[in-house]
Amino acid sequence: MFQKNPVSKYSTFQNIWFMIKLACTSQEKKVLVISFFIALLTIIQNLLNLYVSPVILSAIENHVSIQKLLFTIVIFVLMIMLVSAALAYANQNVICGRISVRCEIVNLLNKKASTTSYPNIDDMKFKKLLTKSAEYTDNNDQATEVIWNTLTVLLINIVCFFIYAGLLTQIHPILILVILSTAGISYFISQRLDEYKYQHREEEAEYIHQMAYLLNRAADFGAAKDIRIFGLRFWLEELYSKTAREFTAFHRKAENVYIWAGIADLTFTFLRNGAVYAYLIYLVLYRGLDVPAFLLYFTAVDSFSTWVTGILEGLCTLHRQSLDISTVRECLDYPELFRFKDGLTLNQDAKNNYEIVLENVSFRYPGAETDTLKNINLTLHPGENLAVVGLNGAGKTTLIKIICGFLDPTKGQVKLNGTDIRNYNRKDYYKLFSAVFQDFSLLAGTIAENVAQTENFDLKQVKNCIKKAGLLPKIEALPDKYQTFLNREVYKNAIMFSGGETQRLMLARALYKDAPFIILDEPTAALDSIAEADIYQKYDEMTKGKSSVYISHRLASTRFCSRILMLEQGEIQEEGTHEELLRQSGKYAALYEVQSKYYREKTEMNHTDMSKFTDREQT
């Protein structure tokens, strides 16, 4: 089962102060000022409503003139109208500021998600915190926005509590004790029960994460063909329904807990109001309490009960909202495994004179029983073209992640020009790399923006990179050329590239960054053999003056590389140039022979099929 967290990492006061500081730093101080103004106006409005009836009734009993009576009524009406209008204006103007503060939290979460240490991306605890944090910031009713209303109402209740308490002491102080004691017991019970959802928040986050994953897969264009061919729709629906039932059962259990809290509150409210109203009736019948005074105290008692209940409910609500904000803050403050601002500054060398050395590097994924990489010793020299080949599961991608600084080795060191990269600001280290990964990201925007990864770009450089990647004729033929939109989920007039075209676009993006190191993870996997050969011919030109690492399953594509590593079961089995490895007649040579034989047979079959087709045409 999921581990429970009975206490929050941050106190309610700390979370309130966090929101106040955020309002100040996000240039939304008006949220604080307007909220205080709303509280003041609401208190004045309640006092006007409290005294209007007793004052008018007292004037009638004292037989004041009609002019004075009308004047009193008009004054109260005008004051109530004025305060109500000002209150409505303030409530309308505070909304935008509250939304802005919540959006600032969304920005902080997005920044955390996109810049956090790479291992955190696969950390289930972080992923659950991120899922819940997104839920707590996705609309106007979430704690990150509605807490301002809670604080405002709580301030109103506290101020009015003292005002009305002073008024009720004129009757009997014990009334205050009765109201406080019954409301206090009700609050204590509610507070204990309200912690249930926070204690089980990880369980809830797991259900939400599972349902979100299934919905995203069902709506993913990339999975559309598989869903239809293999009939996956019913399976996805079954999995989603199962998870939804478990999620509903969880909430049903949670609601049962809250129902008991409501029953307890209702019981003590009945006892409290019954006792207070009985005493007021006694004063009327046996102590000669006049009508205006009875009306004043009756309204005051009822309102005082509301203020007390409001304070306790407000504290309870504030406690729940604080727990939600605590989850958000836990996500924002999640520990970083890499050094960023406190790391050494890494200034880029104009000559690209960098050398990366892996010394006795081993790596094991969390929870794994064996190492994925074992005692790797490797030097990537400046300007060198390095190929990493091997079968699936050999550790090629993990090695690339180690070199790029996405993962730190479990054992050993990765050094840049003699310094362990753990000491550098990891963001500075990332600036040294351009890459085309298998799981590339195509953002909603223009072609030029996707190449440059910014709205401010050098169009000439964009064209040059696209030309090198072999995509220039395709883009020049488009009506909007480089301003053509991509991603039809956002832009209806967007175009869709083929897999090979998209990989060429990602290659152009890597070239545009012009970093000292270029990492290419199966960059030609979606290209046909002719297009692949074209890319290989240009490879030396594209990586001239840079260090490059190229991952491939096709050994024929590694012939132009200055050095080739053959990985097997996480170890470097063979190393050398293509010709050297063939002369060794080892595993590389054997695998190369298998692949070349396959391509020769495939080519012969294609020629045979074409000859048959030609013969039939002639016949």
Coordinates of C-alpha atoms in Angstrom, one line a residue:
M1 CA 0.0 0.0 0.0
F2 CA 0.9 3.6 -0.2
Q3 CA 2.9 5.2 2.6
K4 CA 0.9 7.7 4.6
N5 CA 2.1 11.2 5.5
P6 CA 0.2 12.2 8.7
V7 CA 1.8 15.7 9.0
S8 CA 2.5 18.4 6.5
K9 CA 6.1 19.5 5.8
Y10 CA 5.0 23.2 6.1
S11 CA 2.8 24.9 8.7
T12 CA -0.3 26.9 7.9
F13 CA 1.5 30.1 8.8
Q14 CA 4.4 29.2 6.5
N15 CA 2.1 28.6 3.6
I16 CA 0.3 31.9 4.2
W17 CA 3.6 33.7 4.2
F18 CA 4.6 31.9 1.1
M19 CA 1.5 33.1 -0.7
I20 CA 2.0 36.7 0.6
K21 CA 5.6 36.8 -0.6
L22 CA 4.5 35.3 -4.0
A23 CA 1.9 38.1 -4.4
C24 CA 4.7 40.7 -3.7
T25 CA 7.3 39.1 -6.0
S26 CA 4.8 38.6 -8.8
Q27 CA 3.8 42.3 -8.7
E28 CA 0.3 41.6 -7.4
K29 CA 0.5 43.4 -4.0
K30 CA -3.0 44.8 -4.8
V31 CA -4.3 41.4 -3.8
L32 CA -3.3 42.1 -0.2
V33 CA -4.6 45.7 -0.3
I34 CA -8.0 44.9 -1.9
S35 CA -8.5 41.8 0.3
F36 CA -8.0 44.0 3.4
F37 CA -10.4 46.6 1.9
I38 CA -13.0 43.9 1.3
A39 CA -12.8 42.7 4.9
L40 CA -13.2 46.3 6.2
L41 CA -16.2 47.0 4.0
T42 CA -17.8 43.7 4.9
I43 CA -17.5 44.4 8.6
I44 CA -19.1 47.8 8.1
Q45 CA -21.9 46.3 6.1
N46 CA -22.6 43.7 8.8
L47 CA -22.7 46.4 11.6
L48 CA -25.1 48.4 9.5
N49 CA -27.4 45.4 9.0
L50 CA -27.1 44.7 12.7
Y51 CA -28.2 48.1 13.9
V52 CA -30.6 49.2 11.2
S53 CA -33.7 47.4 12.5
P54 CA -33.2 48.1 16.2
V55 CA -32.4 51.8 15.6
I56 CA -35.5 52.3 13.4
L57 CA -37.7 50.3 15.8
S58 CA -36.4 52.3 18.8
A59 CA -37.2 55.5 16.9
I60 CA -40.8 54.4 16.4
E61 CA -41.2 53.4 20.0
N62 CA -39.9 56.8 21.1
H63 CA -42.4 58.5 18.8
V64 CA -39.8 60.6 16.9
S65 CA -41.1 62.9 14.1
I66 CA -41.8 61.4 10.7
Q67 CA -39.0 63.6 9.2
K68 CA -36.4 62.3 11.6
L69 CA -37.6 58.7 11.1
L70 CA -37.3 59.1 7.3
F71 CA -33.9 60.8 7.6
T72 CA -32.7 57.8 9.7
I73 CA -34.0 55.3 7.2
V74 CA -32.5 57.2 4.2
I75 CA -29.1 57.5 6.0
F76 CA -29.0 53.7 6.6
V77 CA -30.1 52.9 3.1
L78 CA -27.6 55.2 1.5
M79 CA -24.8 53.9 3.7
I80 CA -25.7 50.3 2.9
M81 CA -25.9 51.0 -0.8
L82 CA -22.6 52.8 -0.8
V83 CA -20.8 50.1 1.1
S84 CA -22.4 47.4 -1.1
A85 CA -21.3 49.1 -4.3
A86 CA -17.8 49.6 -3.0
L87 CA -17.7 45.9 -1.9
A88 CA -18.9 44.7 -5.3
Y89 CA -16.3 46.8 -7.1
A90 CA -13.5 45.5 -4.8
N91 CA -14.6 41.9 -5.3
Q92 CA -14.6 42.3 -9.0
N93 CA -11.1 43.8 -9.1
V94 CA -9.4 41.3 -6.8
I95 CA -10.2 38.4 -9.1
C96 CA -7.5 39.1 -11.7
G97 CA -4.8 39.5 -9.1
R98 CA -5.7 36.2 -7.5
I99 CA -5.6 34.5 -10.9
S100 CA -2.2 36.0 -11.6
V101 CA -0.7 34.7 -8.4
R102 CA -2.1 31.2 -9.2
C103 CA -0.6 31.4 -12.7
E104 CA 2.7 32.4 -11.2
I105 CA 2.6 29.1 -9.2
V106 CA 1.8 27.3 -12.5
N107 CA 4.9 28.9 -14.1
L108 CA 7.0 27.8 -11.1
L109 CA 5.7 24.3 -11.5
N110 CA 6.4 24.3 -15.2
K111 CA 9.9 25.6 -14.6
K112 CA 10.5 22.9 -12.0
A113 CA 9.3 20.2 -14.3
S114 CA 11.4 21.3 -17.2
T115 CA 14.6 22.1 -15.3
T116 CA 14.6 19.5 -12.5
S117 CA 17.4 17.0 -12.3
Y118 CA 16.8 14.4 -15.0
P119 CA 16.5 11.4 -12.6
N120 CA 13.5 13.2 -10.9
I121 CA 11.5 12.7 -14.1
D122 CA 11.4 8.9 -13.4
D123 CA 11.0 9.3 -9.7
M124 CA 7.5 8.2 -8.9
K125 CA 7.3 10.4 -5.7
F126 CA 8.1 13.5 -7.7
K127 CA 5.7 12.5 -10.5
K128 CA 2.9 12.1 -8.0
L129 CA 3.6 15.4 -6.4
L130 CA 3.7 17.1 -9.8
T131 CA 0.3 15.5 -10.7
K132 CA -1.3 16.7 -7.5
S133 CA 0.2 20.1 -7.8
A134 CA -1.2 20.4 -11.3
E135 CA -4.6 19.5 -9.9
Y136 CA -4.3 22.1 -7.2
T137 CA -3.6 24.9 -9.7
D138 CA -5.8 24.1 -12.6
N139 CA -8.9 26.2 -11.8
N140 CA -10.3 29.1 -9.7
D141 CA -11.6 26.8 -7.0
Q142 CA -8.3 25.4 -6.0
A143 CA -6.4 26.3 -2.8
T144 CA -3.7 28.3 -4.6
E145 CA -6.4 30.9 -5.6
V146 CA -9.3 30.5 -3.2
I147 CA -7.1 30.8 -0.1
W148 CA -7.2 34.6 -0.5
N149 CA -11.0 34.5 -0.1
T150 CA -10.5 32.2 2.9
L151 CA -8.1 34.6 4.6
T152 CA -10.4 37.6 3.9
V153 CA -13.4 35.8 5.3
L154 CA -11.4 34.6 8.3
L155 CA -10.3 38.2 9.1
I156 CA -13.9 39.4 8.9
N157 CA -15.0 36.6 11.3
I158 CA -12.3 37.4 13.8
V159 CA -12.9 41.1 13.9
C160 CA -16.7 40.7 14.1
F161 CA -16.2 38.0 16.8
F162 CA -14.6 40.6 19.1
I163 CA -17.1 43.3 18.3
Y164 CA -20.1 41.0 18.9
A165 CA -18.4 39.4 22.0
G166 CA -18.2 42.8 23.6
L167 CA -21.9 43.4 22.8
L168 CA -23.0 40.0 24.3
T169 CA -21.0 40.5 27.5
Q170 CA -23.7 43.1 28.4
I171 CA -26.2 40.2 28.7
H172 CA -24.2 37.4 30.3
P173 CA -20.7 36.2 29.7
I174 CA -21.7 32.6 30.0
L175 CA -23.3 32.8 26.6
I176 CA -19.9 33.3 25.1
L177 CA -18.5 30.3 26.9
V178 CA -21.4 28.1 25.7
I179 CA -20.9 29.1 22.1
L180 CA -17.1 28.8 22.3
S181 CA -17.1 25.4 24.0
T182 CA -19.6 23.7 21.6
A183 CA -18.1 25.2 18.5
G184 CA -14.6 24.2 19.7
I185 CA -15.5 20.6 20.2
S186 CA -17.1 20.5 16.7
Y187 CA -14.0 22.1 15.2
F188 CA -11.6 19.6 16.9
I189 CA -13.5 16.7 15.4
S190 CA -13.7 18.2 12.0
Q191 CA -10.0 19.0 11.9
R192 CA -9.0 15.4 12.8
L193 CA -11.3 14.0 10.1
D194 CA -10.2 16.5 7.5
E195 CA -6.7 15.2 7.5
Y196 CA -7.8 11.9 6.0
K197 CA -7.5 13.1 2.3
Y198 CA -4.1 14.5 2.8
Q199 CA -2.9 11.4 4.5
H200 CA -4.0 9.4 1.5
R201 CA -3.0 11.9 -1.2
E202 CA -0.4 9.6 -2.8
E203 CA -3.1 6.9 -3.3
E204 CA -5.4 9.5 -4.9
A205 CA -2.5 10.8 -7.1
E206 CA -1.8 7.3 -8.4
Y207 CA -5.4 6.8 -9.6
I208 CA -5.3 10.2 -11.3
H209 CA -2.0 9.4 -12.9
Q210 CA -3.2 6.1 -14.3
M211 CA -6.5 7.6 -15.7
A212 CA -4.6 10.5 -17.2
Y213 CA -2.1 8.1 -18.9
L214 CA -4.9 6.0 -20.4
L215 CA -6.8 9.0 -21.7
N216 CA -3.6 10.4 -23.2
R217 CA -2.8 7.1 -24.9
A218 CA -6.3 6.8 -26.3
A219 CA -6.0 10.3 -27.8
D220 CA -2.5 9.9 -29.0
F221 CA -2.3 10.0 -32.8
G222 CA 0.8 7.8 -32.7
A223 CA -1.2 5.0 -31.1
A224 CA -4.2 5.4 -33.5
K225 CA -3.1 2.6 -35.9
D226 CA -2.3 0.1 -33.1
I227 CA -5.6 0.8 -31.4
R228 CA -7.5 -0.1 -34.6
I229 CA -5.3 -3.0 -35.9
F230 CA -5.1 -4.8 -32.5
G231 CA -8.5 -3.8 -31.2
L232 CA -7.1 -2.1 -28.2
R233 CA -10.1 0.2 -27.6
F234 CA -11.9 -2.3 -25.4
W235 CA -8.8 -3.1 -23.5
L236 CA -8.2 0.6 -22.8
E237 CA -11.8 1.1 -21.8
E238 CA -11.6 -1.9 -19.4
L239 CA -8.4 -0.6 -17.8
Y240 CA -9.9 2.9 -17.5
S241 CA -13.2 1.7 -16.0
K242 CA -11.3 -0.4 -13.5
T243 CA -9.2 2.5 -12.4
A244 CA -12.2 4.8 -12.3
R245 CA -14.1 2.4 -10.1
E246 CA -11.2 2.2 -7.7
F247 CA -10.9 6.0 -7.7
T248 CA -14.7 6.3 -7.0
A249 CA -14.4 3.8 -4.2
F250 CA -11.6 5.9 -2.7
H251 CA -13.6 9.1 -2.8
R252 CA -16.7 7.3 -1.5
K253 CA -14.7 6.2 1.5
A254 CA -13.3 9.8 2.0
E255 CA -16.8 11.3 1.8
N256 CA -18.0 8.9 4.5
V257 CA -15.4 10.3 6.8
Y258 CA -16.5 13.9 6.0
I259 CA -20.2 13.0 6.6
W260 CA -19.4 12.0 10.2
A261 CA -17.6 15.4 10.6
G262 CA -20.8 17.1 9.3
I263 CA -23.0 15.1 11.7
A264 CA -20.9 16.1 14.6
D265 CA -21.0 19.8 13.6
L266 CA -24.8 19.7 13.2
T267 CA -25.3 18.1 16.6
F268 CA -23.2 20.7 18.5
T269 CA -24.8 23.6 16.5
F270 CA -28.3 22.4 17.6
L271 CA -27.2 22.3 21.3
R272 CA -25.5 25.7 21.1
N273 CA -28.3 27.6 19.5
G274 CA -31.0 25.9 21.6
A275 CA -29.3 27.0 24.9
V276 CA -28.7 30.6 23.7
Y277 CA -32.2 31.1 22.4
A278 CA -33.8 29.6 25.5
Y279 CA -31.9 32.2 27.7
L280 CA -33.0 35.1 25.5
I281 CA -36.6 34.0 25.7
Y282 CA -36.2 33.8 29.5
L283 CA -35.0 37.4 29.6
V284 CA -38.0 38.6 27.6
L285 CA -40.5 36.8 29.8
Y286 CA -39.0 37.4 33.3
R287 CA -36.4 40.2 33.0
G288 CA -38.3 42.8 31.0
L289 CA -36.0 42.9 28.0
D290 CA -37.6 45.4 25.6
V291 CA -38.3 44.7 21.9
P292 CA -35.5 46.7 20.3
A293 CA -32.9 45.2 22.7
F294 CA -34.3 41.7 22.1
L295 CA -34.1 42.2 18.4
L296 CA -30.5 43.5 18.7
Y297 CA -29.3 40.7 21.0
F298 CA -31.2 38.0 19.1
T299 CA -29.5 39.1 15.9
A300 CA -26.2 39.5 17.7
V301 CA -26.4 36.0 19.2
D302 CA -27.3 34.5 15.8
S303 CA -24.5 36.4 14.1
F304 CA -22.0 35.7 16.9
S305 CA -22.6 32.0 16.4
T306 CA -22.0 32.5 12.8
W307 CA -18.7 34.3 13.5
V308 CA -17.5 31.6 15.8
T309 CA -18.5 28.9 13.4
G310 CA -17.0 30.9 10.6
I311 CA -13.7 31.2 12.4
L312 CA -13.5 27.5 13.2
E313 CA -14.7 26.5 9.7
G314 CA -12.3 29.1 8.2
L315 CA -9.4 27.6 10.2
C316 CA -10.5 24.1 9.1
T317 CA -10.8 25.2 5.5
L318 CA -7.5 27.1 5.8
H319 CA -5.9 23.9 7.2
R320 CA -7.1 21.9 4.2
Q321 CA -6.0 24.5 1.7
S322 CA -2.7 24.7 3.5
L323 CA -2.2 21.0 3.0
D324 CA -2.8 21.4 -0.7
I325 CA -0.3 24.3 -0.9
S326 CA 2.1 22.1 1.1
T327 CA 1.9 19.5 -1.7
V328 CA 2.7 22.2 -4.3
R329 CA 5.6 23.5 -2.2
E330 CA 6.9 20.0 -1.7
C331 CA 7.0 19.6 -5.5
L332 CA 8.7 23.0 -5.9
D333 CA 11.2 22.3 -3.2
Y334 CA 11.8 18.7 -4.3
P335 CA 15.6 17.9 -3.8
E336 CA 17.8 18.4 -6.8
L337 CA 20.4 15.7 -7.4
F338 CA 22.5 18.0 -9.7
R339 CA 24.1 21.3 -9.0
F340 CA 22.7 24.3 -10.8
K341 CA 23.2 27.9 -9.5
D342 CA 25.7 26.7 -6.9
G343 CA 27.8 24.9 -9.4
L344 CA 30.9 26.1 -11.2
T345 CA 30.3 28.4 -14.2
L346 CA 31.2 26.9 -17.5
N347 CA 32.1 29.4 -20.1
Q348 CA 32.0 28.1 -23.7
D349 CA 35.3 27.9 -25.5
A350 CA 35.2 29.5 -28.9
K351 CA 37.6 26.8 -30.2
N352 CA 35.4 23.9 -28.9
N353 CA 38.5 22.5 -27.3
Y354 CA 36.7 20.0 -25.0
E355 CA 37.5 16.5 -23.9
I356 CA 35.1 14.2 -22.0
V357 CA 36.6 11.3 -20.0
L358 CA 34.6 8.5 -18.4
E359 CA 36.7 6.8 -15.7
N360 CA 35.6 3.4 -14.4
V361 CA 31.9 4.4 -14.9
S362 CA 29.2 2.0 -13.8
F363 CA 25.5 2.7 -13.7
R364 CA 22.5 0.9 -12.1
Y365 CA 18.9 2.1 -12.4
P366 CA 17.0 2.4 -9.1
G367 CA 15.5 -0.9 -8.1
A368 CA 17.5 -2.9 -10.7
E369 CA 19.5 -6.0 -9.7
T370 CA 22.4 -5.5 -12.1
D371 CA 24.4 -2.7 -13.6
T372 CA 23.3 -1.4 -17.0
L373 CA 26.9 -0.1 -17.6
K374 CA 29.9 -1.8 -16.2
N375 CA 33.4 -0.2 -15.6
I376 CA 33.3 2.0 -18.8
N377 CA 36.6 3.8 -19.6
L378 CA 36.2 6.1 -22.5
T379 CA 37.8 9.4 -23.8
L380 CA 35.9 11.5 -26.3
H381 CA 38.6 13.7 -28.0
P382 CA 37.9 17.2 -29.4
G383 CA 36.6 17.0 -33.0
E384 CA 36.2 13.2 -32.9
N385 CA 33.3 11.3 -34.5
L386 CA 32.5 8.4 -32.2
A387 CA 29.9 5.6 -33.0
V388 CA 28.3 3.5 -30.4
V389 CA 26.8 0.3 -31.7
G390 CA 25.3 -2.9 -30.2
L391 CA 22.2 -4.9 -29.9
N392 CA 19.1 -3.7 -28.0
G393 CA 19.7 -3.5 -24.3
A394 CA 23.5 -3.2 -24.7
G395 CA 23.4 0.1 -22.8
K396 CA 23.9 2.5 -25.7
T397 CA 21.2 5.0 -24.7
T398 CA 22.3 4.9 -21.0
L399 CA 25.9 5.7 -22.1
I400 CA 24.6 8.7 -24.0
K401 CA 22.6 9.9 -21.0
I402 CA 25.8 9.6 -18.9
I403 CA 27.8 11.6 -21.4
C404 CA 25.2 14.3 -21.7
G405 CA 24.9 14.7 -17.9
F406 CA 21.3 13.5 -17.7
L407 CA 22.4 10.7 -15.3
D408 CA 25.4 10.6 -12.9
P409 CA 27.2 7.3 -12.7
T410 CA 26.6 5.0 -9.8
K411 CA 30.4 4.5 -9.7
G412 CA 33.2 6.3 -11.3
Q413 CA 33.5 9.8 -12.8
V414 CA 32.7 11.8 -15.9
K415 CA 35.2 14.6 -16.4
L416 CA 35.2 17.6 -18.7
N417 CA 38.7 18.8 -19.3
G418 CA 39.8 17.1 -16.1
T419 CA 37.0 18.4 -13.8
D420 CA 34.2 16.1 -12.6
I421 CA 31.0 17.4 -14.2
R422 CA 29.2 17.1 -10.8
N423 CA 31.0 20.3 -9.9
Y424 CA 29.6 22.3 -12.8
N425 CA 26.4 24.2 -13.1
R426 CA 24.5 21.4 -14.9
K427 CA 22.7 24.0 -17.1
D428 CA 26.0 25.3 -18.4
Y429 CA 27.1 21.7 -19.1
Y430 CA 23.9 21.1 -21.2
K431 CA 24.7 24.1 -23.3
L432 CA 27.7 22.2 -24.8
F433 CA 25.4 19.7 -26.4
S434 CA 23.0 19.5 -29.4
A435 CA 21.1 16.3 -29.9
V436 CA 18.6 14.4 -31.9
F437 CA 17.0 11.8 -29.7
Q438 CA 14.6 9.0 -30.7
D439 CA 11.8 10.5 -28.6
F440 CA 12.2 14.1 -29.9
S441 CA 9.7 16.9 -29.2
L442 CA 7.9 18.8 -31.9
L443 CA 6.4 22.0 -30.5
A444 CA 3.4 23.9 -31.7
G445 CA 4.9 26.7 -33.7
T446 CA 6.4 27.6 -37.0
I447 CA 9.1 25.5 -38.8
A448 CA 11.6 28.3 -38.2
E449 CA 10.7 28.5 -34.4
N450 CA 11.1 24.7 -34.1
V451 CA 14.5 24.9 -35.6
A452 CA 15.7 27.9 -33.6
Q453 CA 13.7 27.0 -30.4
T454 CA 12.9 30.7 -30.0
E455 CA 10.8 33.4 -31.6
N456 CA 13.9 35.6 -32.1
F457 CA 15.9 33.7 -34.7
D458 CA 18.4 34.2 -37.6
L459 CA 16.4 33.2 -40.7
K460 CA 19.5 32.9 -42.8
Q461 CA 21.0 30.5 -40.2
V462 CA 17.7 28.6 -40.1
K463 CA 17.7 28.1 -43.9
N464 CA 21.4 27.0 -43.8
C465 CA 20.7 24.3 -41.2
I466 CA 17.6 23.1 -43.0
K467 CA 19.6 22.9 -46.2
K468 CA 22.3 20.8 -44.5
A469 CA 19.7 18.5 -43.1
G470 CA 18.3 17.9 -46.6
L471 CA 14.8 19.5 -46.1
L472 CA 15.2 22.7 -48.1
P473 CA 13.2 21.6 -51.2
K474 CA 10.3 20.4 -49.1
I475 CA 10.0 23.7 -47.1
E476 CA 10.6 26.0 -50.0
A477 CA 7.7 24.4 -51.8
L478 CA 5.2 25.2 -49.0
P479 CA 3.0 28.4 -49.4
D480 CA 4.2 29.9 -46.1
K481 CA 7.6 28.3 -46.2
Y482 CA 9.4 28.8 -42.9
Q483 CA 6.4 30.4 -41.3
T484 CA 4.3 27.2 -41.8
F485 CA 2.8 26.0 -38.6
L486 CA 3.3 22.5 -37.2
N487 CA 1.1 20.5 -34.8
R488 CA -2.6 20.3 -35.8
E489 CA -3.6 19.9 -32.1
V490 CA -3.1 23.7 -31.8
Y491 CA -3.1 25.1 -35.4
K492 CA -5.8 23.9 -37.8
N493 CA -3.8 25.0 -40.8
A494 CA -0.7 23.1 -39.6
I495 CA 1.0 20.5 -41.8
M496 CA 2.2 17.1 -40.8
F497 CA 5.7 15.9 -41.7
S498 CA 6.6 12.3 -42.3
G499 CA 8.8 10.5 -39.8
G500 CA 11.9 11.0 -42.0
E501 CA 11.1 14.7 -42.6
T502 CA 10.6 15.2 -38.9
Q503 CA 13.9 13.6 -38.1
R504 CA 15.6 15.9 -40.7
L505 CA 13.9 18.9 -39.0
M506 CA 15.3 17.8 -35.6
L507 CA 18.7 17.4 -37.2
A508 CA 18.4 21.0 -38.4
R509 CA 17.5 22.1 -34.9
A510 CA 20.6 20.4 -33.5
L511 CA 22.8 22.1 -36.1
Y512 CA 21.2 25.5 -35.3
K513 CA 22.3 25.4 -31.7
D514 CA 25.9 25.1 -32.9
A515 CA 27.1 23.4 -29.8
P516 CA 30.6 21.7 -29.4
F517 CA 29.1 18.2 -29.0
I518 CA 26.4 16.7 -31.3
I519 CA 24.6 13.6 -30.1
L520 CA 22.6 11.6 -32.7
D521 CA 20.5 8.8 -31.4
E522 CA 19.4 6.8 -34.5
P523 CA 18.9 9.9 -36.6
T524 CA 18.2 8.0 -39.8
A525 CA 15.9 5.4 -38.3
A526 CA 12.9 6.7 -40.2
L527 CA 14.8 7.4 -43.5
D528 CA 14.9 5.1 -46.5
S529 CA 18.3 3.8 -47.7
I530 CA 18.8 6.5 -50.3
A531 CA 18.0 9.4 -47.9
E532 CA 20.2 7.7 -45.3
A533 CA 23.1 7.5 -47.7
D534 CA 22.6 11.2 -48.4
I535 CA 22.7 12.1 -44.7
Y536 CA 25.9 10.0 -44.2
Q537 CA 27.7 11.8 -47.1
K538 CA 27.0 15.1 -45.4
Y539 CA 27.7 13.9 -41.9
D540 CA 31.4 14.9 -41.9
E541 CA 30.5 18.4 -43.2
M542 CA 27.8 18.9 -40.6
T543 CA 30.0 17.9 -37.7
K544 CA 33.2 19.5 -38.8
G545 CA 35.1 21.0 -35.9
K546 CA 32.8 19.4 -33.4
S547 CA 32.8 16.2 -31.3
S548 CA 30.0 13.9 -32.1
V549 CA 28.5 10.7 -30.8
Y550 CA 26.3 8.6 -33.0
I551 CA 24.2 5.6 -31.9
S552 CA 23.1 3.1 -34.5
H553 CA 21.8 -0.4 -35.0
R554 CA 23.0 -0.3 -38.7
L555 CA 26.7 -1.0 -38.7
A556 CA 27.1 0.1 -42.3
S557 CA 26.3 3.7 -41.1
T558 CA 29.3 3.8 -38.8
R559 CA 32.0 3.4 -41.5
F560 CA 32.8 7.1 -41.7
C561 CA 33.3 7.5 -37.9
S562 CA 36.8 7.9 -36.6
R563 CA 36.2 5.4 -33.8
I564 CA 33.5 2.7 -33.1
L565 CA 32.6 1.2 -29.8
M566 CA 30.9 -2.2 -29.7
L567 CA 28.8 -2.5 -26.5
E568 CA 27.5 -5.8 -25.2
Q569 CA 25.7 -6.2 -21.8
G570 CA 26.9 -2.8 -20.6
E571 CA 30.6 -3.4 -21.4
I572 CA 32.9 -2.2 -24.2
Q573 CA 33.6 -5.4 -26.1
E574 CA 35.5 -4.0 -29.1
E575 CA 36.9 -0.6 -30.1
G576 CA 38.5 0.7 -33.3
T577 CA 37.7 1.9 -36.8
H578 CA 35.3 0.1 -39.1
E579 CA 38.2 -1.6 -41.0
E580 CA 40.0 -2.5 -37.8
L581 CA 37.0 -4.2 -36.3
L582 CA 36.4 -6.2 -39.4
R583 CA 40.0 -7.4 -39.4
Q584 CA 39.6 -8.5 -35.8
S585 CA 36.8 -10.9 -37.0
G586 CA 35.1 -10.5 -33.6
K587 CA 31.5 -9.8 -32.7
Y588 CA 31.3 -6.5 -34.7
A589 CA 32.5 -8.3 -37.8
A590 CA 30.0 -11.2 -37.2
L591 CA 27.1 -8.8 -36.7
Y592 CA 28.1 -6.7 -39.7
E593 CA 28.1 -9.8 -41.9
V594 CA 24.6 -10.8 -40.7
Q595 CA 23.3 -7.3 -41.5
S596 CA 25.1 -6.9 -44.9
K597 CA 23.8 -10.4 -45.9
Y598 CA 20.3 -9.3 -45.1
Y599 CA 20.6 -6.1 -47.1
R600 CA 22.2 -8.0 -50.1
E601 CA 19.3 -10.6 -50.1
K602 CA 16.7 -7.9 -49.8
T603 CA 18.3 -6.0 -52.7
E604 CA 18.4 -9.2 -54.9
M605 CA 14.8 -9.9 -54.1
N606 CA 13.8 -6.4 -55.1
H607 CA 15.7 -6.7 -58.4
T608 CA 14.1 -10.1 -59.1
D609 CA 10.6 -8.7 -58.4
M610 CA 11.3 -5.7 -60.6
S611 CA 12.5 -8.0 -63.5
K612 CA 9.3 -10.0 -63.2
F613 CA 7.3 -6.9 -63.3
T614 CA 9.2 -5.7 -66.4
D615 CA 8.7 -9.0 -68.2
R616 CA 5.0 -8.9 -67.6
E617 CA 4.8 -5.3 -68.9
Q618 CA 6.6 -6.4 -72.1
T619 CA 4.4 -9.4 -72.5

